[in-house]
CSV table of C-alpha atoms in Angstrom, one decimal:
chain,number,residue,atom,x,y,z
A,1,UNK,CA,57.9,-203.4,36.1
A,2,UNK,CA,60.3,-204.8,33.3
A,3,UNK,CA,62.3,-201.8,31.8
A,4,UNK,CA,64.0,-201.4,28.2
A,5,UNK,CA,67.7,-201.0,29.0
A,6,UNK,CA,68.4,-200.3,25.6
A,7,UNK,CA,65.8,-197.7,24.8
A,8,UNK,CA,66.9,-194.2,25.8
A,9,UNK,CA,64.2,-192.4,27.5
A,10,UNK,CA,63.7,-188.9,26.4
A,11,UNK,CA,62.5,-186.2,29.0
A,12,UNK,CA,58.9,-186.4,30.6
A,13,UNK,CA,58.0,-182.5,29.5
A,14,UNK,CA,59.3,-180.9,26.2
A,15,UNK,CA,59.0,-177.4,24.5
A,16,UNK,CA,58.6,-176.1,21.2
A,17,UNK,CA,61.5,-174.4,20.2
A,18,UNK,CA,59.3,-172.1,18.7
A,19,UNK,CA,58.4,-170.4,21.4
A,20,UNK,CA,61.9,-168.8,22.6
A,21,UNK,CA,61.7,-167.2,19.0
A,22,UNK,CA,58.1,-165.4,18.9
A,23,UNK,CA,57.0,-163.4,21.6
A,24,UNK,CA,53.3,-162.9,21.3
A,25,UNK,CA,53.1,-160.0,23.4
A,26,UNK,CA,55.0,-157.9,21.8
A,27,UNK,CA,53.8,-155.7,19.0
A,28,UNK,CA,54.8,-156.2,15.9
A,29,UNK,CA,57.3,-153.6,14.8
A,30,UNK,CA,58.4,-153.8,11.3
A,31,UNK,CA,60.1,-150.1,11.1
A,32,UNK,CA,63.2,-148.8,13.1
A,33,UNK,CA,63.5,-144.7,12.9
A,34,UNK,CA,60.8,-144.8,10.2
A,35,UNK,CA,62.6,-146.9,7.9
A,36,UNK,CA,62.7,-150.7,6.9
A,37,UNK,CA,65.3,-152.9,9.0
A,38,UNK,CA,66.4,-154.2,6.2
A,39,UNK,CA,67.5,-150.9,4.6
A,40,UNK,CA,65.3,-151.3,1.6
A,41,UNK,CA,63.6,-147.8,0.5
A,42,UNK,CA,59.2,-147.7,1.1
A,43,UNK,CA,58.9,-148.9,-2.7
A,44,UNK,CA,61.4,-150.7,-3.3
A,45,UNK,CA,61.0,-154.5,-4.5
A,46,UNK,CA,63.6,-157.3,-3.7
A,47,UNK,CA,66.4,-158.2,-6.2
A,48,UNK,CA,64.7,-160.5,-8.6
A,49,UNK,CA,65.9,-163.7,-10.3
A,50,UNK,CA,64.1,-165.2,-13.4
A,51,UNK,CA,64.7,-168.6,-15.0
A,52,UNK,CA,62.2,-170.0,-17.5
A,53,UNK,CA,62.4,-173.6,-18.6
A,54,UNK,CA,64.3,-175.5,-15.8
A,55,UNK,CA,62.6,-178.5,-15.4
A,56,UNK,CA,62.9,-180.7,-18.5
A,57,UNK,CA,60.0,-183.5,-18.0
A,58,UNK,CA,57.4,-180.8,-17.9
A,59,UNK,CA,55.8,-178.9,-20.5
A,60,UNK,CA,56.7,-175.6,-19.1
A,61,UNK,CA,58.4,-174.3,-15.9
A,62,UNK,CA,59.6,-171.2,-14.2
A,63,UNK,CA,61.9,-171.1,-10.9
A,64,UNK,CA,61.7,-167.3,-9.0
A,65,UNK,CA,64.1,-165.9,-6.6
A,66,UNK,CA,63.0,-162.6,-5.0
A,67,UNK,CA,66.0,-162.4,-2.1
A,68,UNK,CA,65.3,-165.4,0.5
A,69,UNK,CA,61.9,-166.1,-1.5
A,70,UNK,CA,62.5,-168.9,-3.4
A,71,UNK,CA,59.6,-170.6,-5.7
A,72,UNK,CA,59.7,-172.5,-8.5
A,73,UNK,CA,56.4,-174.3,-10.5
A,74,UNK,CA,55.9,-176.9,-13.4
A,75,UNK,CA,53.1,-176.7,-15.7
A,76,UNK,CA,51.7,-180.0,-17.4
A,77,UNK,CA,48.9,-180.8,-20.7
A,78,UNK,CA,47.1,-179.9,-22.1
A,79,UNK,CA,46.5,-183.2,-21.5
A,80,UNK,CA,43.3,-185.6,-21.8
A,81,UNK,CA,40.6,-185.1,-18.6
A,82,UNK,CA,41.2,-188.4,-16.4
A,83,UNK,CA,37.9,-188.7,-15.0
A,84,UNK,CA,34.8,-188.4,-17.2
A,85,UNK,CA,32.6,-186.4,-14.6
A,86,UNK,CA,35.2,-183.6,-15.5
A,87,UNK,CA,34.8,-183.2,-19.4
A,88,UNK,CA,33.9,-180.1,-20.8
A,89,UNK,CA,34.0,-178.4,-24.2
A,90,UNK,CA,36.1,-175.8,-22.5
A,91,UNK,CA,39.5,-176.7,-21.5
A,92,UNK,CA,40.2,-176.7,-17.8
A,93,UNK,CA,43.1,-175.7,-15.3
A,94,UNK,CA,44.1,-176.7,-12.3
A,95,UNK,CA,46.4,-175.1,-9.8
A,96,UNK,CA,47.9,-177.3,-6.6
A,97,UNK,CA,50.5,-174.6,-4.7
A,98,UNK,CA,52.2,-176.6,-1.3
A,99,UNK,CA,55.2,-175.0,0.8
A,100,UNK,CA,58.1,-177.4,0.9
A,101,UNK,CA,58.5,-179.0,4.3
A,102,UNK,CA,61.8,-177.4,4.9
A,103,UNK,CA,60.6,-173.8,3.5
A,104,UNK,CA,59.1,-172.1,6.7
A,105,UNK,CA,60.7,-172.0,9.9
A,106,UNK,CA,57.9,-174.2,11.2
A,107,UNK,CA,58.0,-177.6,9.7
A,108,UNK,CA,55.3,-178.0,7.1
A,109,UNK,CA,53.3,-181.3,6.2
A,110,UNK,CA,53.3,-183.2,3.6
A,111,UNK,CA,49.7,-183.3,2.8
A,112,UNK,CA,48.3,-180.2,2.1
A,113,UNK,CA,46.9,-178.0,4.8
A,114,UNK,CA,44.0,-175.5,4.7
A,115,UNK,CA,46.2,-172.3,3.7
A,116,UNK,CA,48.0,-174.3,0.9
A,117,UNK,CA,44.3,-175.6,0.0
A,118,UNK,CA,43.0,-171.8,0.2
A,119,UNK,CA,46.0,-170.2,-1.8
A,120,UNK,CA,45.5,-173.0,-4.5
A,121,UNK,CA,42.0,-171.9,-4.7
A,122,UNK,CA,43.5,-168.2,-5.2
A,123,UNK,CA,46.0,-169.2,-7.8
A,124,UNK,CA,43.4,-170.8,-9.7
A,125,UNK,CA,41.4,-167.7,-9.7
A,126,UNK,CA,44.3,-165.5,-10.7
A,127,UNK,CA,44.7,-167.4,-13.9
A,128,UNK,CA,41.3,-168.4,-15.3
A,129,UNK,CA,40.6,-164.8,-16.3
A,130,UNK,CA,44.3,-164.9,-18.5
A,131,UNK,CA,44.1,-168.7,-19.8
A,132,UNK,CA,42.8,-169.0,-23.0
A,133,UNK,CA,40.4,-172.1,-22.1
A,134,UNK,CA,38.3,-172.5,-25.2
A,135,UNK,CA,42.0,-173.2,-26.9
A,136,UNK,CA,42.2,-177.0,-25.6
A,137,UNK,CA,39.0,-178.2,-25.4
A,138,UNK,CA,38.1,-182.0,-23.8
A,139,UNK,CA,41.7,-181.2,-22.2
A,140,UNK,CA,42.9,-180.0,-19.1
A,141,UNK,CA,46.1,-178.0,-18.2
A,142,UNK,CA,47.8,-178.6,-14.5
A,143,UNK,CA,49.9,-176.4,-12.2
A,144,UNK,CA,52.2,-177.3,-9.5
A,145,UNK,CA,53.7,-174.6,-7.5
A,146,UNK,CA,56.3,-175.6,-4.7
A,147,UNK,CA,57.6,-172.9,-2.1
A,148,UNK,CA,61.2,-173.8,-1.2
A,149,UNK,CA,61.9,-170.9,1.0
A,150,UNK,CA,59.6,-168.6,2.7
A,151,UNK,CA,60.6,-165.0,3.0
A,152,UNK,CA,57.7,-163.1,2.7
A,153,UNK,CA,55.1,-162.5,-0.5
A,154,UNK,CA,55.0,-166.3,-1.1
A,155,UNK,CA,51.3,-165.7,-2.8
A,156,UNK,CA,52.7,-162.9,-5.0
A,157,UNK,CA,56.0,-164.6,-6.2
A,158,UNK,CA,53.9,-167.6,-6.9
A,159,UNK,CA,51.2,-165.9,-9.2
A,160,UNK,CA,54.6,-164.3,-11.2
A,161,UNK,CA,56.4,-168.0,-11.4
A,162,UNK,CA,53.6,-169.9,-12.5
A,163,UNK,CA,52.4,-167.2,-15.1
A,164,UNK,CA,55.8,-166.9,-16.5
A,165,UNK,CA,55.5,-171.1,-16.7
A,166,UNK,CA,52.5,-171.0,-18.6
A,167,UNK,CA,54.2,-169.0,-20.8
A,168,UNK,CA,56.8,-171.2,-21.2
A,169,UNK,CA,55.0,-174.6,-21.7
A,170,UNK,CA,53.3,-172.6,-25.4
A,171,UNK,CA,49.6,-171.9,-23.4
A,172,UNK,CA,47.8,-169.0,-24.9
A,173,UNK,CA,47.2,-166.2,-22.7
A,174,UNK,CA,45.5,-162.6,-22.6
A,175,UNK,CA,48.6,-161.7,-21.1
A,176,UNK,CA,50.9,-162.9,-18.6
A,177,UNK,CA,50.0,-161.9,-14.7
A,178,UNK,CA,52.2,-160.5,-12.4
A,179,UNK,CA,51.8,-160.5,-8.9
A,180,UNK,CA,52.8,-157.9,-6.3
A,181,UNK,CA,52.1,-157.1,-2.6
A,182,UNK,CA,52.1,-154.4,-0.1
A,183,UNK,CA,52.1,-154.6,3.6
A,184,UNK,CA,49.7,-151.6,4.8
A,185,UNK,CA,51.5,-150.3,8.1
A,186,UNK,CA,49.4,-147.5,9.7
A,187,UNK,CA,50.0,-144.5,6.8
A,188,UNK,CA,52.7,-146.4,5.6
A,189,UNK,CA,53.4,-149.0,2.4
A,190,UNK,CA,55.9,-151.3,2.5
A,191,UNK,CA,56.1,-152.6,-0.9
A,192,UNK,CA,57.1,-156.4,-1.3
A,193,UNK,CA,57.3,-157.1,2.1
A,194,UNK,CA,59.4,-160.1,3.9
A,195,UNK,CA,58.1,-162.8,6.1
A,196,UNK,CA,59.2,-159.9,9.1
A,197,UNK,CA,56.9,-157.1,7.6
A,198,UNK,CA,54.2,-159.6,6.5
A,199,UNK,CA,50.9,-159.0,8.4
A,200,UNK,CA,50.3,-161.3,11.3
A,201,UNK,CA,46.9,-161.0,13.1
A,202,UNK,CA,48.1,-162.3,16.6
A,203,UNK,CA,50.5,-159.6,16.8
A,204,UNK,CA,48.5,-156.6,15.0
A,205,UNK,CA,44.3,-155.8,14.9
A,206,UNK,CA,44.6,-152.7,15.0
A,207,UNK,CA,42.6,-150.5,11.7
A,208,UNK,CA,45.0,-150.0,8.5
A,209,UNK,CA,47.1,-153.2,9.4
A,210,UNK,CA,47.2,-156.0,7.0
A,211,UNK,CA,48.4,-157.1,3.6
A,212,UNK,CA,47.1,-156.4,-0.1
A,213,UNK,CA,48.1,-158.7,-2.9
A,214,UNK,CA,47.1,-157.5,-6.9
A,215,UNK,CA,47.9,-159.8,-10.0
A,216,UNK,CA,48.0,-158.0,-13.0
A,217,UNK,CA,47.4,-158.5,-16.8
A,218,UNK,CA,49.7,-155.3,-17.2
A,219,UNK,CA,49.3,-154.9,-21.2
A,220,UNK,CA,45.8,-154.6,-21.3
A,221,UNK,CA,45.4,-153.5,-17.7
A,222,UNK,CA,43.5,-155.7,-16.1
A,223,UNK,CA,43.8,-156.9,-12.7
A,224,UNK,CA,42.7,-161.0,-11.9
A,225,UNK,CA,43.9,-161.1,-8.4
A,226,UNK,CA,42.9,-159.4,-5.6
A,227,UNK,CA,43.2,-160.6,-2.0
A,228,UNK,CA,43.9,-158.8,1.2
A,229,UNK,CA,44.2,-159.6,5.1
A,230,UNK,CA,43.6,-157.2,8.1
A,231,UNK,CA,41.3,-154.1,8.8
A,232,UNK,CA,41.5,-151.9,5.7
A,233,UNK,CA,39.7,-148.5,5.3
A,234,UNK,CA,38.6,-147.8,1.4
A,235,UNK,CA,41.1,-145.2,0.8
A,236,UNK,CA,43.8,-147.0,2.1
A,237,UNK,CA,43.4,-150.4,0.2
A,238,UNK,CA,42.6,-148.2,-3.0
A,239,UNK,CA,46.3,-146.3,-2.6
A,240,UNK,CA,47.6,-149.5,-1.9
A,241,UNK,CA,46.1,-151.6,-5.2
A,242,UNK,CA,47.4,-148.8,-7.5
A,243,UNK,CA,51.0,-149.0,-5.9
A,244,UNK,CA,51.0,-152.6,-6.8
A,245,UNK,CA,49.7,-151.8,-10.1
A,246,UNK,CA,52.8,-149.5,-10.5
A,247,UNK,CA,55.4,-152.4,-9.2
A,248,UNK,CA,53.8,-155.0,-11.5
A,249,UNK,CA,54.3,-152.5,-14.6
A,250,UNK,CA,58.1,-152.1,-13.3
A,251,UNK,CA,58.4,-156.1,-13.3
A,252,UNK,CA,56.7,-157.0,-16.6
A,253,UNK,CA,59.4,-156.2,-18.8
A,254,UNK,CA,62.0,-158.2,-16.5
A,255,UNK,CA,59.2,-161.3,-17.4
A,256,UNK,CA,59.2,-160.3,-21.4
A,257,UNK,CA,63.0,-160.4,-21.3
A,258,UNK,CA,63.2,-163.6,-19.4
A,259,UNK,CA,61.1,-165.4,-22.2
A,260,UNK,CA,62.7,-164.1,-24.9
A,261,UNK,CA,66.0,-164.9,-24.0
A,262,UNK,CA,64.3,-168.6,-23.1
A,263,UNK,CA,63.3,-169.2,-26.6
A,264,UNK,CA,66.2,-168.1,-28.1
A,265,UNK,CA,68.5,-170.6,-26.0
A,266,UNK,CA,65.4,-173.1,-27.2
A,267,UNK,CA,66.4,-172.2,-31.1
């Protein structure tokens, strides 16, 4: 049988690196001695970077840091509705959100896969209710959010970056939304939680274990978002929505700040 001398033959059986790093079997244990291994207090949120109006070919943009969570978004239109099946009176949005493919620790695709499809669809929802559609009519307004890095509350970051870029690119809004999460551990909440704390259903079922994200439209109090993973009694995810309402009225002056000081460097 002829034989490629110059091709290098790789091994018959390989293994996912993956699997010397996640053990399955294991429960997942966020807290050590009651506390948070990374020595943050119950409610408290991650050091938080703002920069409005980074990218200079779009109409608006925003870039987030929130410790290792990195997430920055680019905002485009109004512009005219390409395809004429899609015209309306009332203006549209559209939100596309896609994790780089370096962001996870787990390669990512390029095309979009069903999460990125099913947080897109929650994005959208988030900022319908705070988008002042009738304002651009026969036009359509897009949003592109890009995860660079993953650390945990991806969804929530991104609901915060995008709203402070719609802000930025001059589209009237009800008010901006701020996103916030909560990791629901037994009796515990773990405010802003990293990709370690996040809720992972192959290593927990058990009742009270998941994840609540709110976005919030904090001047007139109003929430738009409202997703949540895991088993969650009534009580529990009703505790858990107002203590996200409490962090998003924390953040929302750090946003007000952030676009003032952007339009005066504009001026």
């Amino acid at each position: 049988m002829p034989v490629d001398s110059r091709r290098i033959c790789g091994p018959e059986s390989t293994q996912s690196p993956v699997i010397f790093t996640v053990n399955k079997d294991i429960k997942q244990d966020i807290l050590l001695n009651g506390e948070r291994k990374n020595g943050r207090k119950l409610d408290q949120i991650r050091p938080l970077f703002l920069r409005p109006g980074l990218i200079s070919q779009a109409k608006g943009s925003a870039y987030i840091e929130q410790n290792h969570t990195k997430v920055i978004c680019a905002v485009f239109g109004p512009r005219e509705v390409m395809r004429k099946e899609d015209f309306s009176m009332k203006g549209q949005l559209t939100c596309e959100f896609k994790f780089a493919t370096f962001s996870c620790k787990k390669k990512r695709q390029h095309q979009q896969d069903a999460e990125e499809k099913d947080l897109s669809v929650q994005l959208l929802e988030a900022f319908e209710p705070a988008v002042q559609l009738d304002k651009f009519p026969k036009a359509q307004v897009n949003v592109y959010i890009t995860v660079l890095q993953n650390d945990g509350s991806a969804l929530a970051a991104s609901i915060t970056c995008a709203s402070l870029a719609l802000a930025d690119a001059g589209i009237e809004m009800y008010d901006i939304v701020v996103g916030s999460s909560v990791r629901i551990h037994g009796d515990v909440m773990l405010v802003d939680p990293s990709e370690e704390e996040e809720y992972r259903s192959q290593d927990c079922n058990d009742v009270n274990e998941g994840n609540v994200v709110v976005g919030l439209m904090p001047s007139i109090n109003q929430i738009s978002a409202l997703t949540s993973k895991g088993e969650i009694d009534f009580e529990t995810i009703s505790q858990a929505i107002k203590t996200c309402i409490q962090t998003c009225q924390k953040v929302y002056p750090v946003l007000q700040n952030a676009l003032v000081n952007s339009v005066k460097a504009k001026t």
